[in-house]
JSON list of C-alpha atoms in Angstrom, two decimals:
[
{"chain": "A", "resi": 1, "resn": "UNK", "atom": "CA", "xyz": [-39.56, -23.80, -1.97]},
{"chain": "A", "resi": 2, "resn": "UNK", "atom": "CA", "xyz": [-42.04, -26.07, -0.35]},
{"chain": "A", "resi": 3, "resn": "UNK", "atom": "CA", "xyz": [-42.63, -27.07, 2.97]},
{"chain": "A", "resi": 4, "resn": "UNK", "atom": "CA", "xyz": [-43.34, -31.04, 3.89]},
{"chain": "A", "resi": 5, "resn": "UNK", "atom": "CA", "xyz": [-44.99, -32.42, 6.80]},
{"chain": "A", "resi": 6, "resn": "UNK", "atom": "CA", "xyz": [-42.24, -34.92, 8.38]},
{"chain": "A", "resi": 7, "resn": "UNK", "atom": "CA", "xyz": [-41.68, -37.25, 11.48]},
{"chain": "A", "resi": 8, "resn": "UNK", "atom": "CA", "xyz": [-38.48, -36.34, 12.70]},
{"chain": "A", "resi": 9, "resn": "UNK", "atom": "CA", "xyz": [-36.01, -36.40, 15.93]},
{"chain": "A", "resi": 10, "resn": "UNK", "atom": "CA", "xyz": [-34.26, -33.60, 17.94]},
{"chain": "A", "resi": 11, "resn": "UNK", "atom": "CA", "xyz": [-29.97, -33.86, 16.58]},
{"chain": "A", "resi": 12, "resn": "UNK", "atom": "CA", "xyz": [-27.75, -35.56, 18.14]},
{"chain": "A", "resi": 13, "resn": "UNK", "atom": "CA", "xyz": [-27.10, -32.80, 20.78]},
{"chain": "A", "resi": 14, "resn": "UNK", "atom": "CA", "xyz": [-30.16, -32.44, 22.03]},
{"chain": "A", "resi": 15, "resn": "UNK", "atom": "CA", "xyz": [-31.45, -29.28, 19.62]},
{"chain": "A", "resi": 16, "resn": "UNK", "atom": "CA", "xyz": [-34.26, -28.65, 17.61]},
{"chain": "A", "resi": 17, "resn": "UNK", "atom": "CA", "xyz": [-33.27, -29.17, 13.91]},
{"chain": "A", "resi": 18, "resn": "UNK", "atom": "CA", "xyz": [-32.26, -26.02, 11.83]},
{"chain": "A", "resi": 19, "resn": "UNK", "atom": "CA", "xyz": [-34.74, -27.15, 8.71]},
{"chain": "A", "resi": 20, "resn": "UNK", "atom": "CA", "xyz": [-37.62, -26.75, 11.48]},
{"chain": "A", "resi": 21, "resn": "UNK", "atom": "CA", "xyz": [-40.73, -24.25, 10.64]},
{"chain": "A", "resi": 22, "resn": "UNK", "atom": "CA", "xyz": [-40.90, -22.69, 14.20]},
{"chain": "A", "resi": 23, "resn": "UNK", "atom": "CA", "xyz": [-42.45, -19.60, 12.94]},
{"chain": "A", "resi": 24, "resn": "UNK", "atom": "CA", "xyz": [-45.91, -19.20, 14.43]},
{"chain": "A", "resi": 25, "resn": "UNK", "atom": "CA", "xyz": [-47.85, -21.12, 11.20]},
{"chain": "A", "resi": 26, "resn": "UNK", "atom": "CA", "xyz": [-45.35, -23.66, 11.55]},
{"chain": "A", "resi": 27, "resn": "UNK", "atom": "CA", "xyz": [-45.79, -27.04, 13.81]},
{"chain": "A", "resi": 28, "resn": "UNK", "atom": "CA", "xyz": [-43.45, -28.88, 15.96]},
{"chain": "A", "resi": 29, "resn": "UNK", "atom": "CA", "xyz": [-42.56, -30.93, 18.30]},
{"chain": "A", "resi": 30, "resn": "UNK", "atom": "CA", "xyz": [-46.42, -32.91, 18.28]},
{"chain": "A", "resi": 31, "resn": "UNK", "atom": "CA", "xyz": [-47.58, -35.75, 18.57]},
{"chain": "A", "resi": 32, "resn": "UNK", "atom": "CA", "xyz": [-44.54, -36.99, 20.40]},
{"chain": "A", "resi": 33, "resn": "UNK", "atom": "CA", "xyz": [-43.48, -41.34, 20.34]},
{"chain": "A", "resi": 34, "resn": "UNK", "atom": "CA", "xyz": [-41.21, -42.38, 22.39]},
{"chain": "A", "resi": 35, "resn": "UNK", "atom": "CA", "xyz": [-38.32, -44.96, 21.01]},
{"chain": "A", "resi": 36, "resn": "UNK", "atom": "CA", "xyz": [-36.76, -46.86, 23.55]},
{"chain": "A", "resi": 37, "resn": "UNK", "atom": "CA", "xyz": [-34.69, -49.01, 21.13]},
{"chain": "A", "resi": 38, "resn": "UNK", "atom": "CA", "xyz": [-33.11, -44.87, 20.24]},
{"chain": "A", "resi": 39, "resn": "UNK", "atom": "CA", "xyz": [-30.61, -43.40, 22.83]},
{"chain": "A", "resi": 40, "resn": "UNK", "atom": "CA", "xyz": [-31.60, -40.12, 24.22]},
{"chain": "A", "resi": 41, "resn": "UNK", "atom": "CA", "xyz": [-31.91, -37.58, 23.29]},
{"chain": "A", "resi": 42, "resn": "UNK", "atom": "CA", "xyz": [-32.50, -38.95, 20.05]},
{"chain": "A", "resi": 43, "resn": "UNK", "atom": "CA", "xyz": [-35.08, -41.21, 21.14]},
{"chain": "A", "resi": 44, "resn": "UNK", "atom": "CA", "xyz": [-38.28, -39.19, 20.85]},
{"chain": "A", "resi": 45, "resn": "UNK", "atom": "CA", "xyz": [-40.27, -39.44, 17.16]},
{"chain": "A", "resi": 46, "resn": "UNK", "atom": "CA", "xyz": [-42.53, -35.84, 16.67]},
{"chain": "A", "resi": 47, "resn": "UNK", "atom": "CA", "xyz": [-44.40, -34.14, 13.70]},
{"chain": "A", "resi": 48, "resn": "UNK", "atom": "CA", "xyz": [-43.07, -31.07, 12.12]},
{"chain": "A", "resi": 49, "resn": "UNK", "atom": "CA", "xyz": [-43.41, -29.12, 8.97]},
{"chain": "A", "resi": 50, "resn": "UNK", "atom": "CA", "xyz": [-39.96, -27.95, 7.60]},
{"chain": "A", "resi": 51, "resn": "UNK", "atom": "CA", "xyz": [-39.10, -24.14, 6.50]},
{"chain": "A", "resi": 52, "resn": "UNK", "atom": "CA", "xyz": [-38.15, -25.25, 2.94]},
{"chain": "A", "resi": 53, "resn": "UNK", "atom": "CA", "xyz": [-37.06, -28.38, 0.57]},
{"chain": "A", "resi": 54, "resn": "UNK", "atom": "CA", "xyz": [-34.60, -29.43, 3.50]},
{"chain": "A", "resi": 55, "resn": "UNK", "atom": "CA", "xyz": [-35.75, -32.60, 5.51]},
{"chain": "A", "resi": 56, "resn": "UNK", "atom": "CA", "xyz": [-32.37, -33.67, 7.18]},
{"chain": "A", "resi": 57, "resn": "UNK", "atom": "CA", "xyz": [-32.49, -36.86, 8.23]},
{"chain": "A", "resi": 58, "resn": "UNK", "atom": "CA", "xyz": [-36.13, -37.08, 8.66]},
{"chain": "A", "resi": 59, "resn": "UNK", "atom": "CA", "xyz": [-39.04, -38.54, 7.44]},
{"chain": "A", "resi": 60, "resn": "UNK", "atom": "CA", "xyz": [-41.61, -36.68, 4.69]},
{"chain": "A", "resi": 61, "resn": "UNK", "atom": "CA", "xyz": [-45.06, -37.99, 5.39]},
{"chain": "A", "resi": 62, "resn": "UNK", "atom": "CA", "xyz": [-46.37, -38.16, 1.96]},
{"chain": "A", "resi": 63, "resn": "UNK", "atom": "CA", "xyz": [-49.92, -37.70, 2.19]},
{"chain": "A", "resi": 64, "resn": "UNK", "atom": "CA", "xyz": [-52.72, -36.20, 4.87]},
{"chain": "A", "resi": 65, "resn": "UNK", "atom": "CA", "xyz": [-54.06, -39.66, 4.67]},
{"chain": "A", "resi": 66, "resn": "UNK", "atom": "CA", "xyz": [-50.76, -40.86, 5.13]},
{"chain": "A", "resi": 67, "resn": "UNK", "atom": "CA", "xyz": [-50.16, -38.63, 8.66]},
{"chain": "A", "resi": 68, "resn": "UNK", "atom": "CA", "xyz": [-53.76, -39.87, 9.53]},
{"chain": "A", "resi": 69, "resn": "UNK", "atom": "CA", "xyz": [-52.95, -43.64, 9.37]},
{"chain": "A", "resi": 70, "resn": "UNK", "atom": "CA", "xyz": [-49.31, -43.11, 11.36]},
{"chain": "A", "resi": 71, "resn": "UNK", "atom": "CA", "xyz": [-51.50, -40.77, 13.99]},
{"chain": "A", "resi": 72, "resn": "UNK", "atom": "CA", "xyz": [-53.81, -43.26, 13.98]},
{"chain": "A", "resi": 73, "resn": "UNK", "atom": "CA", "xyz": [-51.70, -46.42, 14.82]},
{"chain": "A", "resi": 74, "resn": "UNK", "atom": "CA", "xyz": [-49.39, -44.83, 17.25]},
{"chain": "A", "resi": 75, "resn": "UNK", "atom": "CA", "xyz": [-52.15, -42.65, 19.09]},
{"chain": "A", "resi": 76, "resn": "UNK", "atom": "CA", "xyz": [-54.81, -45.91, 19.21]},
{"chain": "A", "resi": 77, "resn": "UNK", "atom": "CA", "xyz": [-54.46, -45.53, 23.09]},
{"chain": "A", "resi": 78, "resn": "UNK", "atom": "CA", "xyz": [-54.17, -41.81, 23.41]},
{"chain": "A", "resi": 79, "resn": "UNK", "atom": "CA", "xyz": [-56.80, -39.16, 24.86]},
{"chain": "A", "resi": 80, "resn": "UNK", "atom": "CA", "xyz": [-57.00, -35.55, 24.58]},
{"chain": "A", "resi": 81, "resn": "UNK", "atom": "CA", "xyz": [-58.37, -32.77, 26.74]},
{"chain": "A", "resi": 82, "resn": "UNK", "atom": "CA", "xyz": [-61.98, -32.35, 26.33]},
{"chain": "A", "resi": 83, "resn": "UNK", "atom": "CA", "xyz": [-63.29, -29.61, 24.81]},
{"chain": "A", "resi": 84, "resn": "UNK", "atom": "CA", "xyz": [-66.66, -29.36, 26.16]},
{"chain": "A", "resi": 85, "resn": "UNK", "atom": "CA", "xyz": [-64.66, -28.97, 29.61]},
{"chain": "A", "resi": 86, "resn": "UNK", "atom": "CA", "xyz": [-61.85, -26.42, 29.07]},
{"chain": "A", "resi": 87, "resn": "UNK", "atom": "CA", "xyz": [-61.69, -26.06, 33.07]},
{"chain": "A", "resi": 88, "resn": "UNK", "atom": "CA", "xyz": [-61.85, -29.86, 33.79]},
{"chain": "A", "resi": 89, "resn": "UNK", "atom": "CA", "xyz": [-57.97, -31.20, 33.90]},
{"chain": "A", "resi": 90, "resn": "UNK", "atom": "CA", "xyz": [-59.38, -34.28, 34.90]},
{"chain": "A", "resi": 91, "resn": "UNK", "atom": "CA", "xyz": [-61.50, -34.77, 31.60]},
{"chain": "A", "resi": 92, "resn": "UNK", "atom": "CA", "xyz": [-60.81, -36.15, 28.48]},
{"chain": "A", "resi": 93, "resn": "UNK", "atom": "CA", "xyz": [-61.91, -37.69, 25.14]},
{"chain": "A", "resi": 94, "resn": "UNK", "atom": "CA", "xyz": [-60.08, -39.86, 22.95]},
{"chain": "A", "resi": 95, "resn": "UNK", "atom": "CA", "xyz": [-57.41, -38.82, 20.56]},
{"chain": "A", "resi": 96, "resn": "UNK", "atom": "CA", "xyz": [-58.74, -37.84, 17.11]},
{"chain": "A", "resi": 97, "resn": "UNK", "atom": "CA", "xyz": [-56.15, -38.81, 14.32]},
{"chain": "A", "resi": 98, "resn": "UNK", "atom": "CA", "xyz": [-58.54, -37.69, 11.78]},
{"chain": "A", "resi": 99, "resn": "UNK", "atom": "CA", "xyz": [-58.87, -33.59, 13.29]},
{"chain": "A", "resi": 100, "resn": "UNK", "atom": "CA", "xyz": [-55.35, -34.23, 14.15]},
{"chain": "A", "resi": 101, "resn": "UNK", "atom": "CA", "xyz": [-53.89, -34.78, 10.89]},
{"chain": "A", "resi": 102, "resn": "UNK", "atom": "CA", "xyz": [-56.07, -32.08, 9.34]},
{"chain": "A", "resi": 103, "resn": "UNK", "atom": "CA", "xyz": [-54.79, -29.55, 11.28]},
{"chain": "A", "resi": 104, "resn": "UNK", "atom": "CA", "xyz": [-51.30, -30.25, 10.53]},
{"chain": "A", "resi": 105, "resn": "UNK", "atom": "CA", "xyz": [-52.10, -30.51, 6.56]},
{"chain": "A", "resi": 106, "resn": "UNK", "atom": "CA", "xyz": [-54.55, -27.11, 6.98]},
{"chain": "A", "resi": 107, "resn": "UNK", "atom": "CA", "xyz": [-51.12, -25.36, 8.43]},
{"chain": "A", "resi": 108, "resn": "UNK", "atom": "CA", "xyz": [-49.16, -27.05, 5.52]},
{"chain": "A", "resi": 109, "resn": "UNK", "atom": "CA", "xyz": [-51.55, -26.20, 2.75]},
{"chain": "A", "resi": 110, "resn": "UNK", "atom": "CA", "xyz": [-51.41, -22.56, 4.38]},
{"chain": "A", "resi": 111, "resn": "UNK", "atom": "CA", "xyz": [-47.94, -22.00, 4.58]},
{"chain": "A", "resi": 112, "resn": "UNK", "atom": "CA", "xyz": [-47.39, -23.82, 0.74]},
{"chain": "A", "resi": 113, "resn": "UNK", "atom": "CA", "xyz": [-49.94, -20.86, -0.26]},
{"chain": "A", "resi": 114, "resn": "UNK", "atom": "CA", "xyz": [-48.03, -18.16, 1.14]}
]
């Protein structure tokens, strides 16, 4: 079975879907978009990996480059916390797509090695 990298939503009763990785090398739940046009609590857009072949109704992301262009268009106004200033709330630096989407496909190579 392989894992995919996939934009997805929480169900329509406000849970996590089952087809989730939410083992510690999995990731969900990041890089969050809002979607007002979507009622709640369907109307959030995040980045997962899934435990196996199932997607549900989500989206696969076919490609790292594919995750860095999405990252890149809906985080163009984003910041991050800055790491040069780990105590610093206050200070950030802008979002990254590129690292971004690299760790997510470093986690998904990982877990499609296993």
């Amino acid at each position: 079975m392989a894992h995919h990298c996939i934009k997805y939503r929480l169900t329509a009763e406000g849970t996590v879907p089952s087809f989730l990785c939410l083992h510690p090398e999995g990731v969900g739940g990041v890089f969050v978009v809002g979607d007002p046009s979507t009622p709640s609590p369907r109307d959030m857009v995040m980045i997962g990996l899934t435990e196996n072949d199932d997607t549900g109704d989500a989206e696969v992301v076919a490609s790292q480059a594919d995750l860095q262009t999405y990252l890149a268009t809906v985080g163009a106004n984003w910041t991050q916390p800055d790491p040069a200033q780990p105590g610093n709330l206050e200070a950030t630096v802008p979002f990254d797509p590129t690292a971004a989407a690299s760790w997510v496909w470093g986690r998904l190579d990982a877990l499609n090695a296993a």
